Coordinates of C-alpha atoms in Angstrom, one line a residue:
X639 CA 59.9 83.8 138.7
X640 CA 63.5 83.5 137.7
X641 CA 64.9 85.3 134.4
X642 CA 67.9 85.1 132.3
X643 CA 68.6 87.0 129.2
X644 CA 70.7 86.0 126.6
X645 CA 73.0 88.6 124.5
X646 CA 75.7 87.6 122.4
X647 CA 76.9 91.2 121.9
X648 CA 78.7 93.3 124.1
X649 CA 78.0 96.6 122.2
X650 CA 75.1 98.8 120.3
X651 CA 71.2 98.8 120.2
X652 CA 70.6 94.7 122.0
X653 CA 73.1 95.3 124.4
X654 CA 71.7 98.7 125.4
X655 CA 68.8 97.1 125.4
X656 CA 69.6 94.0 127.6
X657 CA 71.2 96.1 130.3
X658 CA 67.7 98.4 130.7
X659 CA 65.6 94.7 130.5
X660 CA 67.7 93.9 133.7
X661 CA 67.5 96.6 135.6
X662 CA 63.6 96.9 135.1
X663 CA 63.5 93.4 135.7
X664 CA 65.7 94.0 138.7
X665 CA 62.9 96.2 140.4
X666 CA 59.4 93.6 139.8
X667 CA 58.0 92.5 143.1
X668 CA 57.3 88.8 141.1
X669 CA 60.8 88.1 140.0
X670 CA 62.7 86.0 142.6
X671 CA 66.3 86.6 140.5
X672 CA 67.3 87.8 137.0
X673 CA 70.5 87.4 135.4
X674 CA 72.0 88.5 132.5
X675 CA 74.5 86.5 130.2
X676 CA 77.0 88.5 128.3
X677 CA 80.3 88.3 125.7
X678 CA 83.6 88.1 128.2
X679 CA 84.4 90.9 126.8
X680 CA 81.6 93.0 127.7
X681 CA 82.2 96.7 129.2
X682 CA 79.8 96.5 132.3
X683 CA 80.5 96.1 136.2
X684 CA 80.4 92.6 136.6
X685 CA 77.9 92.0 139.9
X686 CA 76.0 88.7 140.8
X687 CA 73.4 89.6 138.0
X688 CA 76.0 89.8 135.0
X689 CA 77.8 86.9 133.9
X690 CA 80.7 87.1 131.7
X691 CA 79.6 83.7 129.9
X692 CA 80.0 84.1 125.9
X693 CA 83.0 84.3 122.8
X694 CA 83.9 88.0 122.5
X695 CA 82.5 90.0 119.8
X696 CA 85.7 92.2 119.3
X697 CA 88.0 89.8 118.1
X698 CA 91.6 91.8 118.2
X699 CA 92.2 90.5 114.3
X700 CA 92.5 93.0 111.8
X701 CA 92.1 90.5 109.1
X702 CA 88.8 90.5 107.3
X703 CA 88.9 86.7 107.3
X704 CA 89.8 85.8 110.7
X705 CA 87.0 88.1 112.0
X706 CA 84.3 86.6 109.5
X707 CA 85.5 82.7 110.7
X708 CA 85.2 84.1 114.2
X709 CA 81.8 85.0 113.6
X710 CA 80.9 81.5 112.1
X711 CA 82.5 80.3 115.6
X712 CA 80.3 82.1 117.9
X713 CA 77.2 81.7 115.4
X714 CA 78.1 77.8 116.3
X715 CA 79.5 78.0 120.5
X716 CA 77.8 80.4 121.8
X717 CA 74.6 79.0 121.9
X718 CA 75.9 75.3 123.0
X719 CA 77.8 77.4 125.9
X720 CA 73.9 78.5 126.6
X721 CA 72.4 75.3 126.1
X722 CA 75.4 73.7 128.8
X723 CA 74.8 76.0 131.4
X724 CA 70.9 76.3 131.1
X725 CA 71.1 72.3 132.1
X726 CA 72.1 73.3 135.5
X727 CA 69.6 76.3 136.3
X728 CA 66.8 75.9 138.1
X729 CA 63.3 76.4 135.9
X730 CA 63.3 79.8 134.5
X731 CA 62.4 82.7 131.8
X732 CA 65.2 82.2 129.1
X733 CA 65.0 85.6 127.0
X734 CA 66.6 85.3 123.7
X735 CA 67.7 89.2 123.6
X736 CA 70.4 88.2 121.0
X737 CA 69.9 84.7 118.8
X738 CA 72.2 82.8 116.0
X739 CA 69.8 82.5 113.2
X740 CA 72.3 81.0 111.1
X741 CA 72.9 78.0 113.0
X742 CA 69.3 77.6 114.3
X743 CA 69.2 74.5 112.8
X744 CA 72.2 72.9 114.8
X745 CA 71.5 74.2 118.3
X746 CA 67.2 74.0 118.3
X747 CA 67.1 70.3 118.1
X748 CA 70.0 70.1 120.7
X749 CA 67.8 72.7 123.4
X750 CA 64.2 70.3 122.8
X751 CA 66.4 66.9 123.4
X752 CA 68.3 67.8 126.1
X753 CA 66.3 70.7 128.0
X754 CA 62.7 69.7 127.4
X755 CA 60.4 71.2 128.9
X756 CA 62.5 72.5 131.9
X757 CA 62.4 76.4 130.7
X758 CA 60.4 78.6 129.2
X759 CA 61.7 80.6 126.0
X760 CA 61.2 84.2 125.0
X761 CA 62.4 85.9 122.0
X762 CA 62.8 89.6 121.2
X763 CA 62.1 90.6 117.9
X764 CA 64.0 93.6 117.0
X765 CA 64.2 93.1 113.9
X766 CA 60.9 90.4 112.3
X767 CA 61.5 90.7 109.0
X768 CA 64.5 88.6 108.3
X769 CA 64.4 88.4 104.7
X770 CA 67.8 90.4 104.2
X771 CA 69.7 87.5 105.7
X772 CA 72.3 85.6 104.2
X773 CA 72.2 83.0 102.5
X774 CA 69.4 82.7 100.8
X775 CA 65.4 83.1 101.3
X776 CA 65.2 79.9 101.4
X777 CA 67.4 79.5 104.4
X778 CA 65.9 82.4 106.2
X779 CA 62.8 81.2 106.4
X780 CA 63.7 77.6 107.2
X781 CA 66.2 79.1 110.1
X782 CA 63.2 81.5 111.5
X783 CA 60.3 78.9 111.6
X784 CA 62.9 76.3 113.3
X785 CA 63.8 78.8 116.1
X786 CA 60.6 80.3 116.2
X787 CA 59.0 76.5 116.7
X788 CA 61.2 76.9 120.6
X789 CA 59.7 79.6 121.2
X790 CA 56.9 80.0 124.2
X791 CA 56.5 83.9 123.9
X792 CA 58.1 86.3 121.2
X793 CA 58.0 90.2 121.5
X794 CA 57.8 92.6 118.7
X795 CA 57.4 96.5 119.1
X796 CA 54.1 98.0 117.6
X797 CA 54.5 96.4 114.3
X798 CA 55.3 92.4 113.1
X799 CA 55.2 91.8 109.4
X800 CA 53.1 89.0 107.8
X801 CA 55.7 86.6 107.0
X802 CA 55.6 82.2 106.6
X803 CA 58.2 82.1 110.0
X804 CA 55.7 83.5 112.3
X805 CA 52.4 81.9 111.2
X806 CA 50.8 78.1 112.3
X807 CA 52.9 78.5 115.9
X808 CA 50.2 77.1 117.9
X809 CA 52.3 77.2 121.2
X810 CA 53.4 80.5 120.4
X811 CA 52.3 83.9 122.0
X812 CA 53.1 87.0 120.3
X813 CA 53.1 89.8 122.7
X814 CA 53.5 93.2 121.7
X815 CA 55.4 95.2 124.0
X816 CA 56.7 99.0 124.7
X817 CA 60.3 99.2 123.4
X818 CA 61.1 101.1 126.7
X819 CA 63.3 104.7 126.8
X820 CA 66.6 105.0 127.9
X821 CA 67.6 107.5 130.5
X822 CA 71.2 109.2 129.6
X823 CA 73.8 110.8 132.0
X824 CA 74.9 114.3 131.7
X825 CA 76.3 115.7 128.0
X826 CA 79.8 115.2 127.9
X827 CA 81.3 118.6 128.7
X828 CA 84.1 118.6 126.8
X829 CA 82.1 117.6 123.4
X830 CA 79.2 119.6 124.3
X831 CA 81.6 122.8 124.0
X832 CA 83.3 121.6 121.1
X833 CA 80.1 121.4 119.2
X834 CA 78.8 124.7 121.0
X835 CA 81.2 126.3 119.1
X836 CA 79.3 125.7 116.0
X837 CA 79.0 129.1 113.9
X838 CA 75.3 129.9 114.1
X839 CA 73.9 128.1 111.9
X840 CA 70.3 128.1 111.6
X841 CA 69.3 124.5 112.7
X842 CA 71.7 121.5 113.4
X843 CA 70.8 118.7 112.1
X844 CA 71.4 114.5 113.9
X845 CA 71.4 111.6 111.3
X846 CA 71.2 108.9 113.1
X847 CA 73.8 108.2 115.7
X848 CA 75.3 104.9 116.5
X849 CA 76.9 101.7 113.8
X850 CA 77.3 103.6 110.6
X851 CA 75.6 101.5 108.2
X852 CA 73.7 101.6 104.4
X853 CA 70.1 101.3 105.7
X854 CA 70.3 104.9 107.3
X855 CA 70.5 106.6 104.2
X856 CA 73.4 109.0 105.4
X857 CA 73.8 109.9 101.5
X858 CA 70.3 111.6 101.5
X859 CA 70.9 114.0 104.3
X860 CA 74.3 115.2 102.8
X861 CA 72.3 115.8 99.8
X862 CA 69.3 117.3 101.2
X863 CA 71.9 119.7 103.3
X864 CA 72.9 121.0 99.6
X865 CA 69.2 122.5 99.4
X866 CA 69.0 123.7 103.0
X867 CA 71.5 126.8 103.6
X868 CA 72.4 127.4 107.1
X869 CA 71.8 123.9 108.1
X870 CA 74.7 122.0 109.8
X871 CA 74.5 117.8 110.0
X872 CA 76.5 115.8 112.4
X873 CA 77.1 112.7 111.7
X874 CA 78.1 110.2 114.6
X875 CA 79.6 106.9 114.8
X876 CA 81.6 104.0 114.0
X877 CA 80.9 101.8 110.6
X878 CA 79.1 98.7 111.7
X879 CA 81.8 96.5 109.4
X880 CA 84.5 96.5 107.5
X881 CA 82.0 96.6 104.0
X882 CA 81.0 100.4 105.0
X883 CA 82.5 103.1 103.5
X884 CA 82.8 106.4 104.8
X885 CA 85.1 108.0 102.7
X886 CA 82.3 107.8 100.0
X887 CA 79.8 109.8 102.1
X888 CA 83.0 112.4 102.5
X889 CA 83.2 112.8 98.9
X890 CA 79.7 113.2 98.2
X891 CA 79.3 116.2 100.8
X892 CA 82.9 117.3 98.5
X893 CA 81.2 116.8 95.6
X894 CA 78.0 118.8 96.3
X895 CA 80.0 121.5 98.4
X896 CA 78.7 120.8 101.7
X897 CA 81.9 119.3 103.3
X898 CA 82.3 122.1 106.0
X899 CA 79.4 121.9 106.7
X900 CA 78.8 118.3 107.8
X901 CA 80.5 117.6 111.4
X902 CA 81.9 113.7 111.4
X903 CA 82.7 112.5 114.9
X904 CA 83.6 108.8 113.8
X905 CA 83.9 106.5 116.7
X906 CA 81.9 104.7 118.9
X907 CA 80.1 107.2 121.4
X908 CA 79.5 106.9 125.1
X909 CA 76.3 107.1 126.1
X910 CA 77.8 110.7 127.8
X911 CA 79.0 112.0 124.5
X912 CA 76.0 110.7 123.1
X913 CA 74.1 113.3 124.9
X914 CA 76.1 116.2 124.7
X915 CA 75.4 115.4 120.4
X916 CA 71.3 114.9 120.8
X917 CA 71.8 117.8 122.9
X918 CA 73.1 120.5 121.1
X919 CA 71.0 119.1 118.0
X920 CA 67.8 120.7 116.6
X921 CA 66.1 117.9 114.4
X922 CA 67.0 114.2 114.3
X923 CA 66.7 112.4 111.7
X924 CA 65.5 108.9 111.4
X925 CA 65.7 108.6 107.9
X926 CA 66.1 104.9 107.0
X927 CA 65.7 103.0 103.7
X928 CA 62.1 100.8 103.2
X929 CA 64.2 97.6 103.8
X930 CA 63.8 98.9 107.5
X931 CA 61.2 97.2 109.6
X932 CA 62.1 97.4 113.6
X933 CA 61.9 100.2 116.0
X934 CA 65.0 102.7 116.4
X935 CA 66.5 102.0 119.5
X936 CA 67.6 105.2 119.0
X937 CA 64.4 107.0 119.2
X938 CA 64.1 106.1 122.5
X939 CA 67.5 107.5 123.4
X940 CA 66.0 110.6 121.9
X941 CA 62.8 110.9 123.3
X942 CA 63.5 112.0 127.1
X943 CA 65.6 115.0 125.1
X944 CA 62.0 115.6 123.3
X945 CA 63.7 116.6 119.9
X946 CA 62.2 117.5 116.5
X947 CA 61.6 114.5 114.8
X948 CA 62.3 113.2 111.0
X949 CA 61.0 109.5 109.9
X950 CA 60.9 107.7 107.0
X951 CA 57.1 106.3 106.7
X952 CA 57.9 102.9 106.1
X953 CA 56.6 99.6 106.7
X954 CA 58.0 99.8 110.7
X955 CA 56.8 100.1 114.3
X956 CA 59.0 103.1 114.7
X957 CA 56.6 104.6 111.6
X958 CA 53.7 103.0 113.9
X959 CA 54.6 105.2 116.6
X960 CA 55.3 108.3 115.3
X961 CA 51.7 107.7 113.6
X962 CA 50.1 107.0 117.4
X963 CA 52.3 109.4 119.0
X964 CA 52.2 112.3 116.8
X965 CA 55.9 113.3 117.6
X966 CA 57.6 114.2 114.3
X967 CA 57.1 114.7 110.7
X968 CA 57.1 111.6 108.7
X969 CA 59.3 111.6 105.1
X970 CA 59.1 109.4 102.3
X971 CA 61.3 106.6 102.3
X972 CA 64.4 106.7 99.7
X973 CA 63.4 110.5 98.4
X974 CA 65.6 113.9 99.0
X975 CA 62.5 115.7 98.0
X976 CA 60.3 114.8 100.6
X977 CA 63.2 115.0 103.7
X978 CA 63.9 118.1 102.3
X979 CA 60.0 119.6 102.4
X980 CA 59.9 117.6 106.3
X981 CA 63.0 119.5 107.6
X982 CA 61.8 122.8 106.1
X983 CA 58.2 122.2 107.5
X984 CA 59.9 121.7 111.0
X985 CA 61.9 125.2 110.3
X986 CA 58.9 127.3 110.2
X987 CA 56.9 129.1 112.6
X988 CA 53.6 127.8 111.1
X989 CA 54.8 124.1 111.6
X990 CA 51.9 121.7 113.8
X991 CA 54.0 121.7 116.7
X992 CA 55.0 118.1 117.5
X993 CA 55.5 118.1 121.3
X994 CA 53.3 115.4 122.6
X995 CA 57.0 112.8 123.8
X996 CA 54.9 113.4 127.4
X997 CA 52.2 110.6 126.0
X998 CA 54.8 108.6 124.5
X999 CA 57.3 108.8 127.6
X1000 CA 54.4 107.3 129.6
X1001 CA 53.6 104.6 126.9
X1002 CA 57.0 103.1 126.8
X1003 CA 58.3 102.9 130.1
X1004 CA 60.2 99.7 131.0
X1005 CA 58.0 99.5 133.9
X1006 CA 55.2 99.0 131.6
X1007 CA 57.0 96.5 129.4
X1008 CA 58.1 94.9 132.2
X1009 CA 54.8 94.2 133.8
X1010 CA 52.8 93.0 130.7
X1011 CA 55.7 90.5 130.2
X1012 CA 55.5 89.2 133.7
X1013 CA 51.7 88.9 133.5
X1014 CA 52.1 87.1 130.2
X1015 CA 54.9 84.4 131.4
X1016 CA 53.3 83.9 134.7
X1017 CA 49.8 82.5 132.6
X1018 CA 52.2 80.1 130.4
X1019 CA 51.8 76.1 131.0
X1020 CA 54.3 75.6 133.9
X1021 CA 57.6 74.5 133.7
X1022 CA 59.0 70.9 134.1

């Protein structure tokens, strides 16, 4: 069986996740060759497995503009540079790891006309529920059923919601997978003793690390650090666009007197200084808004570090599996209150002790997820 997955980003959660698909792909007795095609631009030794094949995603323009027609560019090239070079591969796997929804229409018809049935088409579903999307709802769920209609297999984490683009897909199977945890190098040392240095503060609390963005609620943890004395938050990373604004989170934690308290490392982490953060952490805190719907790909960053655990009990496999799992305290979405009660419950000694990540290390190891996937594509109809 050959594989090739598809990413259109060079950086954050897909990327992370593409790299770990390859290398467990890498290591299956029934996979002849796997490749993996990525932005020119991506950060990654370049071997016979990675090919530097796609529009970069870090466009060096500082304007707004140029960077937002850029986007429309690659939304519209890079899956026609796909479709050209699928034409000359042999049958294979074709794992849509990263997809343009927005030009769906455009490329779709193009892949059935001119590839037919040669491969076989998997999409990953980090995110099934769609409906935040630009333009319109209308468009989203036009966009969704037209890719979804090339699809042969799509994979969703623990939880798919009930929406019009996955429903009447007769030659579609859904296959519910293990998102897979991601092993981290050694803390960063340097970091690691900058944040030692701490002044004993009770607990130290992670908000979720990584593309700074709305949906993780970063405004509730400054204000639920107002009602917890002796708590320290860190909050690390870059802003996922140029509509995020830090500076108002910075005069929130001002504004309710917490501002020395809250530790802002704002750049993009390596995966080393990464580790020296979850490290020297107490509690993480997956606190996202209800809109969420996927599973954190940071929780399975934090799960070989087996951490105290905060999620928001939304409508979301990473809910599911703290539900299954047992490994953390789950918080209403959207409410200080009820982050503030979780944290506290975690801070006492006659807190349910949540240690079962041994269970849940097992459950989603990319070996596993790697060999239901093979044992579902090897029982499709074969290729042309």
């Amino acid at each position: 069986m050959r594989i090739i997955i598809y990413n259109s980003s060079s950086f954050g959660g897909c990327y992370d996740y593409g790299k770990a698909l390859l290398n467990a792909y890498r290591q299956h007795p029934e996979v002849e060759q796997v490749s993996w095609w990525v932005p020119e631009n991506a950060e990654i030794h370049k071997d016979d497995s990675v090919r530097l094949l796609f529009l970069t995603d870090k466009p060096k323009w500082q304007s707004r503009i140029l960077k937002q027609w850029h986007f429309l560019l690659r939304t519209l090239l890079n899956p026609l540079l796909l479709l050209q070079r699928l034409t000359v591969q042999p049958p294979s796997v074709v794992i849509f790891n990263d997809f343009e929804q927005l030009s769906a229409g455009l490329w779709v018809p193009l892949f059935r006309w001119i590839l037919g049935k040669k491969h076989r088409f998997v999409i990953v579903l980090h995110d099934p529920d769609r409906d935040a999307y630009p333009p319109s709802l209308r468009f989203t769920n036009w966009s969704m059923k037209t890719m979804m209609g090339l699809m042969d297999v799509a994979v969703f984490h623990d939880f798919l919601p009930d929406k019009i683009y996955y429903q009447n897909l007769n030659e579609c199977t859904f296959l519910d997978l293990p998102h897979g945890f991601y092993a981290m190098p050694e803390p960063d040392p340097e970091l690691l003793t900058q944040l030692m240095k701490l002044e004993s503060p009770d607990r130290i609390i992670l908000t979720i690390p990584g593309n700074i963005r709305e949906e993780k609620n970063y405004d509730l943890a400054i204000e639920a650090l107002s009602r917890l004395p002796g708590h320290v938050l860190i909050i690390a990373g870059s802003a996922s666009n140029a509509r995020v604004d830090i500076q108002q989170y910075k005069n929130l934690a001002t504004q309710l007197g917490v501002s020395e308290r809250v530790i802002w490392i704002e750049k993009f982490l390596t995966e080393a200084e990464l580790s020296a953060v979850i490290e020297v952490c107490d509690v993480v805190v997956l606190n996202y808004a209800i809109s969420f719907t996927s599973q954190s790909g940071i929780l399975n960053v934090v799960a070989p570090f087996r951490k105290e655990l905060i999620v928001s009990d939304g409508p979301s496999s990473l809910a599911s599996v703290l539900k299954k799992f047992k490994v953390g305290e789950l918080v209403e979405p959207g409410s200080v209150d009820s982050l503030v009660e979780g944290l506290k419950r975690l801070s006492t000694e006659e807190a349910e002790v949540r240690n079962n990540w041994e269970d849940y290390l097992a459950y989603a190891s990319w070996e596993n997820h790697v060999s239901k996937a093979i044992d579902c594509y090897s029982k499709l109809k074969p290729m042309a």
